[in-house]
Coordinates of C-alpha atoms in Angstrom, one line a residue:
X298 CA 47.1 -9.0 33.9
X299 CA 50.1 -11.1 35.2
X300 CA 50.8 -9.1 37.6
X301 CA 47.2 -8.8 39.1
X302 CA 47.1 -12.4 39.6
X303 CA 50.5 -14.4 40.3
X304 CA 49.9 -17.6 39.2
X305 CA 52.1 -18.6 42.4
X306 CA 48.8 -17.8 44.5
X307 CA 46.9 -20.8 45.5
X308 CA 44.1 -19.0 47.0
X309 CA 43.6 -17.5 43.5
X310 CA 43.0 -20.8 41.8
X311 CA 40.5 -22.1 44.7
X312 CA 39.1 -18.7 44.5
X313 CA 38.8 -18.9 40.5
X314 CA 37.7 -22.3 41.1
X315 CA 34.8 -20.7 43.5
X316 CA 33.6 -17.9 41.1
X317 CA 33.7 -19.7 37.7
X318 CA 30.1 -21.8 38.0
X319 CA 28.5 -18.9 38.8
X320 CA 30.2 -16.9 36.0
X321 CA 29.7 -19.4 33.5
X322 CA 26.5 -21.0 34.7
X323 CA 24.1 -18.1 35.9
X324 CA 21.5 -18.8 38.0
X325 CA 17.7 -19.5 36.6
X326 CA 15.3 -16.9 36.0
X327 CA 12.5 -17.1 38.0
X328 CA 9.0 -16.6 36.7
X329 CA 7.4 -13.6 38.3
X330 CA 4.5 -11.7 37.7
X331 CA 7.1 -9.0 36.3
X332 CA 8.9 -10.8 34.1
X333 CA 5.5 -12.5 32.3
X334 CA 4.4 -9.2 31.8
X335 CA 7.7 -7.7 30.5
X336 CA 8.3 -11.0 27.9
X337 CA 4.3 -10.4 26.8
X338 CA 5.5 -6.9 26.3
X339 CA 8.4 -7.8 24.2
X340 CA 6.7 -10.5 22.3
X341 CA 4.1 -7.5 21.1
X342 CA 6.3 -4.7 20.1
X343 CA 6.0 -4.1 16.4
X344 CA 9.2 -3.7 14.4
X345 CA 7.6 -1.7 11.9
X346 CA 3.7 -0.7 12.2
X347 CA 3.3 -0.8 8.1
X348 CA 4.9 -4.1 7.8
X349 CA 3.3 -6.0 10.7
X350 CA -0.1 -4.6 9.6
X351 CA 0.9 -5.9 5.9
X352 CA 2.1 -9.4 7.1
X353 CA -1.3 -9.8 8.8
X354 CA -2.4 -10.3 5.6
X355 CA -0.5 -13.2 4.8
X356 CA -2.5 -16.0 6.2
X357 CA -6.0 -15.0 4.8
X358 CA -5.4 -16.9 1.4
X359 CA -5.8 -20.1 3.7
X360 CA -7.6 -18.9 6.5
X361 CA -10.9 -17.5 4.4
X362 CA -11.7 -19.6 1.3
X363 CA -11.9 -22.5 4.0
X364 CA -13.9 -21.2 6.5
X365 CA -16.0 -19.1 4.3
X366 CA -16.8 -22.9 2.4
X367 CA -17.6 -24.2 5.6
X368 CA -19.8 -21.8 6.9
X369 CA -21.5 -21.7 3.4
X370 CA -21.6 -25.7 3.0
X371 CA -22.2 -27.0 6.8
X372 CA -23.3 -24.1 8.2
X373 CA -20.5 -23.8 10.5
X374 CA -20.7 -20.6 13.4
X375 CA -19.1 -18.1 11.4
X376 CA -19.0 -15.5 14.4
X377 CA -17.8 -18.2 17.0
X378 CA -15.1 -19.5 15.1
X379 CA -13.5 -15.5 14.5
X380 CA -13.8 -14.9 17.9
X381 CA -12.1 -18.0 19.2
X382 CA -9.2 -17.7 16.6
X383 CA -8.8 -14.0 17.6
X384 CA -8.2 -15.1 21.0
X385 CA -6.2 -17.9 19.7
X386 CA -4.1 -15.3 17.7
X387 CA -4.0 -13.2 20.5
X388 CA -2.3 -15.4 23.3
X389 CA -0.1 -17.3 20.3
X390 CA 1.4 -13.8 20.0
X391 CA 1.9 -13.3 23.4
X392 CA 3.4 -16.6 24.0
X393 CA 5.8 -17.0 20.8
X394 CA 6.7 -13.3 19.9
X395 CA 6.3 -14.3 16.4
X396 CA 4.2 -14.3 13.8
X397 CA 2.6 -17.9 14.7
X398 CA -0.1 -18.6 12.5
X399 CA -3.8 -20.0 13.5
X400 CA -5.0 -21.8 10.1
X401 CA -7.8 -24.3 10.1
X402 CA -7.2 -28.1 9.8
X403 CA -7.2 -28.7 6.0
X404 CA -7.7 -32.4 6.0
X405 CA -10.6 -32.3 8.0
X406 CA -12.2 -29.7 5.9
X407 CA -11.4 -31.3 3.3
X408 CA -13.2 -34.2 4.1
X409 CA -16.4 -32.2 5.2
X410 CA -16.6 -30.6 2.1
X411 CA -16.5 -34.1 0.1
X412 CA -18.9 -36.3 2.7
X413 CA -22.2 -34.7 3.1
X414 CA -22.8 -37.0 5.9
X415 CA -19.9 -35.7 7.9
X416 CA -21.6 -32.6 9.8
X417 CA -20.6 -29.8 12.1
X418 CA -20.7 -32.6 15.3
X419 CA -18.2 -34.9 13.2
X420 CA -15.9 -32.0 12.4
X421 CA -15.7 -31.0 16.2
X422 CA -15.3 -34.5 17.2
X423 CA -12.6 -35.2 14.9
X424 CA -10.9 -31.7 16.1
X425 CA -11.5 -32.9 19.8
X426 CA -9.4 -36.0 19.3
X427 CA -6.8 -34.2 16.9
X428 CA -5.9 -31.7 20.1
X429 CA -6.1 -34.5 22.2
X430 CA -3.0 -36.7 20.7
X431 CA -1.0 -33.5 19.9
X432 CA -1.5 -32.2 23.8
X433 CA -0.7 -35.6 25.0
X434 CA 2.7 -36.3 22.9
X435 CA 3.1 -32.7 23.7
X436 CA 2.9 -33.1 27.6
X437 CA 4.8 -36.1 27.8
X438 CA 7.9 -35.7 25.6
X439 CA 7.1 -37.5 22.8
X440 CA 7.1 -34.6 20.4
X441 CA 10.3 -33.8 20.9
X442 CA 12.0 -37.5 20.5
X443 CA 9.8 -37.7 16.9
X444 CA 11.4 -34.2 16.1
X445 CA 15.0 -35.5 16.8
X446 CA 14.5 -38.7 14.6
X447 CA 13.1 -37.1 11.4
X448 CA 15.8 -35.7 8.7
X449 CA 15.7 -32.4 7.9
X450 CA 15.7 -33.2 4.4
X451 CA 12.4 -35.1 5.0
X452 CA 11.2 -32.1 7.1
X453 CA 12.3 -30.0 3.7
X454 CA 10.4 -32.4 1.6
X455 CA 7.4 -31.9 3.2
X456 CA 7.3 -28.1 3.3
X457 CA 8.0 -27.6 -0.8
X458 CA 5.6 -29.7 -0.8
X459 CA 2.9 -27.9 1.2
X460 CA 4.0 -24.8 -0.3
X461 CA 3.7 -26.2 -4.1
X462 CA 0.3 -27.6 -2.8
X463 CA -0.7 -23.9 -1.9
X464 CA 0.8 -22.0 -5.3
X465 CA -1.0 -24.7 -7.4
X466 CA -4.3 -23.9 -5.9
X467 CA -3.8 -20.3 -5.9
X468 CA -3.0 -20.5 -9.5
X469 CA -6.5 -22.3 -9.4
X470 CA -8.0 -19.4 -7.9
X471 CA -6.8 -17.2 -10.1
X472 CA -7.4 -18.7 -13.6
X473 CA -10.7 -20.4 -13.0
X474 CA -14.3 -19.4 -11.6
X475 CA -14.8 -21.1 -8.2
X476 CA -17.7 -22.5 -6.1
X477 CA -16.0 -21.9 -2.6
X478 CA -18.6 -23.9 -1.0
X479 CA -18.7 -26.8 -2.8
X480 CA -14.4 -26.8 -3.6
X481 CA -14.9 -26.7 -7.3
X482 CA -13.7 -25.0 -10.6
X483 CA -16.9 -23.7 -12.8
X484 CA -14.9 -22.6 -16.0
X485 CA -12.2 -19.9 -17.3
X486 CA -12.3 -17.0 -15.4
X487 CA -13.3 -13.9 -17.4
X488 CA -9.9 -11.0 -18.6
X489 CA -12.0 -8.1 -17.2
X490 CA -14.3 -7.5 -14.9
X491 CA -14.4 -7.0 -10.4
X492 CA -12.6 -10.6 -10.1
X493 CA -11.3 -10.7 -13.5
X494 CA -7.7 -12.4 -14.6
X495 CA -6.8 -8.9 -15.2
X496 CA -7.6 -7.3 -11.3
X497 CA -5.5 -10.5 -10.3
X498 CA -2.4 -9.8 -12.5
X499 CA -2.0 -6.3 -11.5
X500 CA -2.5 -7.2 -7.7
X501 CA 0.1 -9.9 -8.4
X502 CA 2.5 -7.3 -10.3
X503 CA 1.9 -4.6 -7.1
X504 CA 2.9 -6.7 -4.7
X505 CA 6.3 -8.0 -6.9
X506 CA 6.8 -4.2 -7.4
X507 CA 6.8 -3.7 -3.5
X508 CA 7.7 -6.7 -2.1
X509 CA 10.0 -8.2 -4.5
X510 CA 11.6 -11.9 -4.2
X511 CA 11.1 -11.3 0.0
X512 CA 13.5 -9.7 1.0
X513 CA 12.9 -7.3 3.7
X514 CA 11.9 -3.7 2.8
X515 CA 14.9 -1.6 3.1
X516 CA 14.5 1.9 1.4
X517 CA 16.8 2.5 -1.0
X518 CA 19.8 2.7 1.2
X519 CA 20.2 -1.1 3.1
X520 CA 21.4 -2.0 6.4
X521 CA 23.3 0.6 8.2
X522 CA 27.0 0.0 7.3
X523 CA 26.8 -1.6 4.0
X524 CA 28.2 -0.6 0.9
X525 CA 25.0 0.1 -0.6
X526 CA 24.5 3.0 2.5
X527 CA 27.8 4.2 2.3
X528 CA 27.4 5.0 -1.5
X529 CA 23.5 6.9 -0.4
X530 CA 25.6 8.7 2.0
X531 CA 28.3 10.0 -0.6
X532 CA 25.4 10.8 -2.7
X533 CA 23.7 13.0 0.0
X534 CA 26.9 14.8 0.8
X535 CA 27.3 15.3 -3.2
X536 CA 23.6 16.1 -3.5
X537 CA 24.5 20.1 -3.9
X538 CA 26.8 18.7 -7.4
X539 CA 24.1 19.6 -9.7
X540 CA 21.3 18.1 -11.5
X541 CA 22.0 14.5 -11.6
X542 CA 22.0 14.8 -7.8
X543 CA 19.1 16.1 -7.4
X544 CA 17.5 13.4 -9.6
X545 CA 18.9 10.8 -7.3
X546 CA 17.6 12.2 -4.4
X547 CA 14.2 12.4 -5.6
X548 CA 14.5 8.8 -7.5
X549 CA 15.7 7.3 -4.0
X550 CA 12.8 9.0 -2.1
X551 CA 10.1 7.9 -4.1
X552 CA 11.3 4.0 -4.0
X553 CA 11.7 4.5 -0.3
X554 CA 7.9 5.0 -0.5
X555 CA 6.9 2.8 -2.8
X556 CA 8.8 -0.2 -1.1
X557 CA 7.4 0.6 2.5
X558 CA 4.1 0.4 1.2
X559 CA 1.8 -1.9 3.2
X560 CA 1.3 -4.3 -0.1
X561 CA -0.6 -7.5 1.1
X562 CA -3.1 -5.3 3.2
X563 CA -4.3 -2.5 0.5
X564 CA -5.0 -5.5 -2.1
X565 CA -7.1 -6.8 0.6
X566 CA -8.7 -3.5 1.3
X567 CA -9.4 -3.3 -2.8
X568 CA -11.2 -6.5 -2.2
X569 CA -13.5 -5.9 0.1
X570 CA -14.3 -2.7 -1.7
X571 CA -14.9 -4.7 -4.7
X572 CA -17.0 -7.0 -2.2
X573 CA -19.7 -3.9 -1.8
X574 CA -19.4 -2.6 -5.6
X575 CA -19.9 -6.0 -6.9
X576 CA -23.2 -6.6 -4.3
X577 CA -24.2 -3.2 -3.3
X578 CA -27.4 -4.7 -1.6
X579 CA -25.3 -7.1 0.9
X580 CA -25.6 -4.0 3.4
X581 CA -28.8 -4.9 4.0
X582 CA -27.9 -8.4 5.0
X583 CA -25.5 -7.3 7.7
X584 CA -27.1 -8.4 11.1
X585 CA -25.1 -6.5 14.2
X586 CA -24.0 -8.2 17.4
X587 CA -22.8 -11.3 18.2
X588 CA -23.8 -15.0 17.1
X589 CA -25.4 -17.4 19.7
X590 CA -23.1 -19.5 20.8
X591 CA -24.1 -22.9 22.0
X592 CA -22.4 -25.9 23.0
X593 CA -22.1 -28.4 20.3
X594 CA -24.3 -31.9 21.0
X595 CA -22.5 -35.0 19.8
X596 CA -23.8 -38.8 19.4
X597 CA -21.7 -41.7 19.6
X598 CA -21.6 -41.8 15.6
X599 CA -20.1 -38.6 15.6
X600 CA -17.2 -39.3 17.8
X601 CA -16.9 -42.7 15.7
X602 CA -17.1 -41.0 12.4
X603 CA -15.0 -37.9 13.5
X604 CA -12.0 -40.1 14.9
X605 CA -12.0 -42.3 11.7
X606 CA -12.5 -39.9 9.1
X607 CA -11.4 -37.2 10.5
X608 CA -8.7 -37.4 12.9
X609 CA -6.8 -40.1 11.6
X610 CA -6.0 -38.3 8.3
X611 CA -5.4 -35.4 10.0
X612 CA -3.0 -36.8 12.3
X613 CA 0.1 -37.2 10.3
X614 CA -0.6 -33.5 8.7
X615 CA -0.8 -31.8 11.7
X616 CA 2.3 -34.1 13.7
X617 CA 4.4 -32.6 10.5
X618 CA 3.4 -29.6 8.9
X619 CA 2.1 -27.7 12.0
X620 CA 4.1 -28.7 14.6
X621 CA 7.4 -30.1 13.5
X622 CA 7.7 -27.8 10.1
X623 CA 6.4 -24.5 12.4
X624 CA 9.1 -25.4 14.6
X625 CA 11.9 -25.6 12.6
X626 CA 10.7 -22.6 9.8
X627 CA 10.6 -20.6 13.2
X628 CA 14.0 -21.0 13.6
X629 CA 14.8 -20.8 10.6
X630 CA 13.4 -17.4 10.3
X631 CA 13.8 -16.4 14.0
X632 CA 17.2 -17.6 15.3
X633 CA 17.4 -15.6 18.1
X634 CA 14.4 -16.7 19.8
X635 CA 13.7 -20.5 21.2
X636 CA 10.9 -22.9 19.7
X637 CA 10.1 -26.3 20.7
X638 CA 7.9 -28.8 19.3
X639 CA 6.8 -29.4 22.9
X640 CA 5.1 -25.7 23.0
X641 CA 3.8 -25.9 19.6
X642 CA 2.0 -29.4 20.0
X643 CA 0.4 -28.4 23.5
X644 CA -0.6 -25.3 22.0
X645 CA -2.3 -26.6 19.3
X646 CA -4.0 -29.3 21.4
X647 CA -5.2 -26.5 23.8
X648 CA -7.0 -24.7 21.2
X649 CA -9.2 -27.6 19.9
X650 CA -9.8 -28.9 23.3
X651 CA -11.7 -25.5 24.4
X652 CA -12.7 -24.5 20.9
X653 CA -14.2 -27.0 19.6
X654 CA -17.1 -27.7 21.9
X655 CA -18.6 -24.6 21.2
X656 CA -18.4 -24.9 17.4
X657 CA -15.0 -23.0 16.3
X658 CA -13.3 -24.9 13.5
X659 CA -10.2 -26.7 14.5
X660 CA -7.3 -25.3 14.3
X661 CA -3.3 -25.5 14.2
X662 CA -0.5 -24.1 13.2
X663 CA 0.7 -23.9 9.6
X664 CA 4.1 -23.6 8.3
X665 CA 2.6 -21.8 5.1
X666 CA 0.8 -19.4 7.1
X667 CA 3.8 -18.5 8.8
X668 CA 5.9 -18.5 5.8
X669 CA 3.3 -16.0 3.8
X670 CA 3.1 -13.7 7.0
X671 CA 7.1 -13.5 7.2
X672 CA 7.1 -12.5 3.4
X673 CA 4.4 -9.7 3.4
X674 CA 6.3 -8.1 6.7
X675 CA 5.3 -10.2 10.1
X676 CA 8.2 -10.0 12.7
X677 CA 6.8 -9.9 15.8
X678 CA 3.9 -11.3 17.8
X679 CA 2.0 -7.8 17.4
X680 CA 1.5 -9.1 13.7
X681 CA -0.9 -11.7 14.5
X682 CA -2.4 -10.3 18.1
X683 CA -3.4 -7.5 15.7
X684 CA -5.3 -9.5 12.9
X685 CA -6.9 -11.6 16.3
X686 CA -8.2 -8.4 17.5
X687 CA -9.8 -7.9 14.4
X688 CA -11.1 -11.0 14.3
X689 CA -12.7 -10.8 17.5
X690 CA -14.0 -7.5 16.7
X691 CA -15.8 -8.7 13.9
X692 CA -17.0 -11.8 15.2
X693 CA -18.7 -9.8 18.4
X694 CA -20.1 -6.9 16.0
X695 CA -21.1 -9.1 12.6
X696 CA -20.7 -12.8 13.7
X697 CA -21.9 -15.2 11.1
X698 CA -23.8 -12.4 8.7
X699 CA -19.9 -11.4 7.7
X700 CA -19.9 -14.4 5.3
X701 CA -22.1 -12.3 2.9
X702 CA -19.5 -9.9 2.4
X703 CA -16.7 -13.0 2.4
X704 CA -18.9 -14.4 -0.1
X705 CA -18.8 -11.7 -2.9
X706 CA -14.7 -10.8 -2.0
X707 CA -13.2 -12.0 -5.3
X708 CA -11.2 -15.1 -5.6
X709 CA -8.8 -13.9 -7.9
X710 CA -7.0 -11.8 -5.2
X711 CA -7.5 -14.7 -2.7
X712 CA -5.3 -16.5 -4.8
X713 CA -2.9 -14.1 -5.7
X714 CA -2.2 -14.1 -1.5
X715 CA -2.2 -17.8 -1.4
X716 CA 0.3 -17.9 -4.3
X717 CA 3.2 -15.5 -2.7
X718 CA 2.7 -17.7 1.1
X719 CA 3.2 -20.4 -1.2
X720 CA 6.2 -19.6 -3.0
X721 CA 7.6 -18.4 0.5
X722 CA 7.0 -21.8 1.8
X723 CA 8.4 -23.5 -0.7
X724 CA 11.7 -21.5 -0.5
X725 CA 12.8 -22.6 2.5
X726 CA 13.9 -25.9 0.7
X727 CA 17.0 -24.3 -1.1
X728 CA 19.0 -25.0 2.1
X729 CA 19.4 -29.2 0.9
X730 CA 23.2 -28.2 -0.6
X731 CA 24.1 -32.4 -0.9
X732 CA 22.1 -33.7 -3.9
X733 CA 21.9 -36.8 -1.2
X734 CA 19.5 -34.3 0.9
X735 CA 18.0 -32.9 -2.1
X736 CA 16.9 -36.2 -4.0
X737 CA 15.3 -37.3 -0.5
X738 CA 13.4 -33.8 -0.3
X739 CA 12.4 -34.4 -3.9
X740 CA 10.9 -37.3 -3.6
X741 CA 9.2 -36.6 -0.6
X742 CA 7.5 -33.8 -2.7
X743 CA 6.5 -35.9 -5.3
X744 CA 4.9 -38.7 -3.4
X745 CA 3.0 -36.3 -0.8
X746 CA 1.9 -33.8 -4.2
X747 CA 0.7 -36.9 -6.6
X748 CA -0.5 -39.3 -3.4
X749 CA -2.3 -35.9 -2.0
X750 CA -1.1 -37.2 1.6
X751 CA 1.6 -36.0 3.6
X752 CA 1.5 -38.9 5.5
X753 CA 2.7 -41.5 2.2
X754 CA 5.2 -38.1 1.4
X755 CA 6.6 -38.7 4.5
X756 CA 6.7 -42.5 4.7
X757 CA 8.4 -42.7 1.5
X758 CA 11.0 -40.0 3.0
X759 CA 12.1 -41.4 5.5
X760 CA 12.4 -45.0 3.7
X761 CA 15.1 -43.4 0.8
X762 CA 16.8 -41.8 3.7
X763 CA 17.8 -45.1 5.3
X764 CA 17.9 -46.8 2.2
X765 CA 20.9 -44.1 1.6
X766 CA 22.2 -44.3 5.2
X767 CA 22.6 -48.3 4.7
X768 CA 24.0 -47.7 1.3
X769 CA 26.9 -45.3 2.5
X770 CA 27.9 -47.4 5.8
X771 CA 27.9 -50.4 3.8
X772 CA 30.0 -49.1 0.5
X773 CA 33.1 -50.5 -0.5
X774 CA 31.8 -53.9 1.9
X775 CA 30.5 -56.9 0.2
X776 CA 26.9 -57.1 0.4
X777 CA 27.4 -60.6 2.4
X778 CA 28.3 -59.3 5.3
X779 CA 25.6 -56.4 6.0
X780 CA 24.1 -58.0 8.5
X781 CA 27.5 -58.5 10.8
X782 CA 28.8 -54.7 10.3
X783 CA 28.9 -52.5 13.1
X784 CA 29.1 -48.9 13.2
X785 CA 32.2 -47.3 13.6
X786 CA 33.4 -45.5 17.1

């Protein structure tokens, strides 16, 4: 090499000079036509077509028990709202390559299911002015500056917490009898029976058997070049050795099966079987085509008692848990691909500034729904475009007359979904290695879980945080002279 270029040459070094921006810095890509397509290509290719079908699944332990109580309590548009998040679905797919959840706003369900005086106009409203703020910090940059100043141990805090939120009322779900329309527990749920304790225990055991702590589904042999496939590869060239061969072969084959299974989806495929056993006469109540779907008339109390109640609870979930948590759980769980809280926020805001007005329920992004879809399989944006397809097929062929069917699904299994996206969700929280990071994260959890608010969880955070900071840029200094210290070059 040092005789191709003589470091003697002084045109060389101008010329290296000349060719090293270009070499280092390559020019932009421009946006074509082409290239949109090709990236919307990309983003839909499935990894696996079992385990993107599976981790479909993994959002509908959220995504139904609250809209089914809505529609069944406030009469909210069942067949509006499945086709708007199916398109929602669709064009998040398209846009992140992952599987980015579309969950509806829990806080102001929440609050619809305990006012009966806050209506469908109220929860529109308050979704209205939700999208609003998020597309506004979204568009100007403000996002991003609140997603630099929050710790990531505060950011931790508030995902175990969500996640414990979620397992706790799965293991609701699961042990007691619900009223999904009015939010409540009836009693001890029956051993046997179509939604029995029983049903939910094996479903919960089947998908431990297939899934296992959530790792992903490998066969029996790993990743190509590990020891693990090395040693399945000495055992096929020894498979002609004699019995014991033999045995492995066929031991190895049938976990290969049973691990690739599609878990999530055929417990949710015994459920709506159960659905028709447990109320065969809910065939007759199926009405085909589409619901009518009108634009939703609001007052002046509506926007006053949607922006109040509503919105301003709401704010402080969604700012955290579906925009700054989805952001950093996606890269978390997606390294090689690019998120910003910039994208997520207008996103977000976009959907429940079109949505809404014709009476979808508002919607976000969750970091839970994300985090159950990753376990059960989800890898690529094809995961959720497909269960938006579905979605919009059902909503133009069934509209709202589907919540019959939703209506006698059993609970039990619902929960037993809920529970794993839980546990999932709260798993990303064993990255806090300093027991500085992890006592913030921990009491993060325990305010937002006890104070039912992510908003206090948070608060209380980010106070211990700099409580800590002060404590270690003041230690070994006497407490006089805190005011007069300055930090360090």
């Amino acid at each position: 090499m040092a005789n191709q270029n003589p470091p003697s040459t002084p045109t060389s070094d101008v010329e290296a000079q000349k060719t090293t921006p270009s070499q280092t810095n390559p020019p932009p890509k421009r946006f074509t036509v082409k290239t949109v397509l090709q990236n919307v290509k990309t983003n839909l290719v499935f990894h696996s077509k079992w385990a993107e079908l599976n981790g479909a699944m993994g959002d509908l332990g959220t995504f139904i028990p609250i809209v089914l109580a809505l529609t069944l309590s406030k009469n909210l548009n069942l067949g509006t709202t499945l086709i708007f998040t199916g398109i929602y679905n669709i064009f998040t797919g398209m846009i992140y390559g992952v599987p980015m959840p579309v969950q509806p706003m829990k806080s102001i369900a929440a609050e619809a299911l305990s006012d009966s005086g806050f209506g469908v106009p109220e929860i529109m409203t308050a979704g209205i002015l939700t999208g609003a703020v998020l597309f506004f910090l979204g568009i100007t940059g403000l996002m991003q500056l609140v997603y630099k100043l929050i710790p990531l141990s505060v950011v931790r805090g508030i995902q175990l917490a969500q996640g414990l939120s979620f397992a706790i009322t799965a293991v609701k779900y699961v042990r007691k009898i619900q009223d999904i329309p009015k939010s409540k527990s009836l009693g001890p749920r029956h051993w046997f029976g179509l939604d029995g304790l029983v049903l939910a225990i094996v479903c919960a055991c089947f998908i431990v058997i297939v899934n296992g702590a959530g790792e992903q589904n490998r066969g029996c042999c790993g990743d190509p070049g590990t020891e693990q496939t090395r040693n399945c590869d000495l055992d096929g060239q020894r498979s002609g050795e004699g019995e014991g061969a033999r045995n492995r072969t066929i031991r190895d084959r049938v976990r290969k099966i049973v691990f690739s299974l599609p878990s999530a989806f055929l417990v949710f495929v015994l459920g709506v079987i159960l659905a028709f056993i447990r109320r065969p006469k809910v065939v007759h109540e199926i009405e085909f085509g589409p619901s009518s779907m009108e634009v939703v008339k609001f007052s002046r109390h509506a926007w006053k008692k949607g922006f109040i109640k509503g919105t301003i609870p709401q704010l402080p979930l969604s700012i955290l848990n579906s925009v700054i948590a989805v952001c950093k759980l996606s890269s978390d769980l997606f390294p090689e691909k690019e998120f910003s809280v910039t994208s997520i926020s207008v996103t977000v805001g976009l959907m429940n500034l079109v949505g809404c007005w014709f009476g979808a329920v508002p919607t976000c992004h969750g970091a839970g729904g994300l985090a159950g879809q990753y376990k059960f399989g989800g890898r690529s944006g094809g995961c959720v475009a497909l269960l938006g397809a579905a979605k919009l097929i059902l909503g133009l062929v069934l509209g709202t007359s589907l919540a019959h069917i939703l209506k006698q699904f059993p609970v039990g299994i619902l929960g037993v979904l809920l529970l794993f996206a839980g546990i999932e969700l709260a798993m990303c929280a064993r990255d806090m290695n300093t027991k500085e990071d992890s006592f913030v994260c921990l009491i993060c959890t325990a305010v937002s879980l006890m104070g039912s608010s992510a908003a206090l969880g948070f608060l209380c955070g980010m106070v211990v945080y700099v409580l800590l900071k002060l404590r270690s840029w003041t230690k070994d200094k006497p407490l006089s002279t805190i005011w007069t210290l300055r930090s360090p070059m």
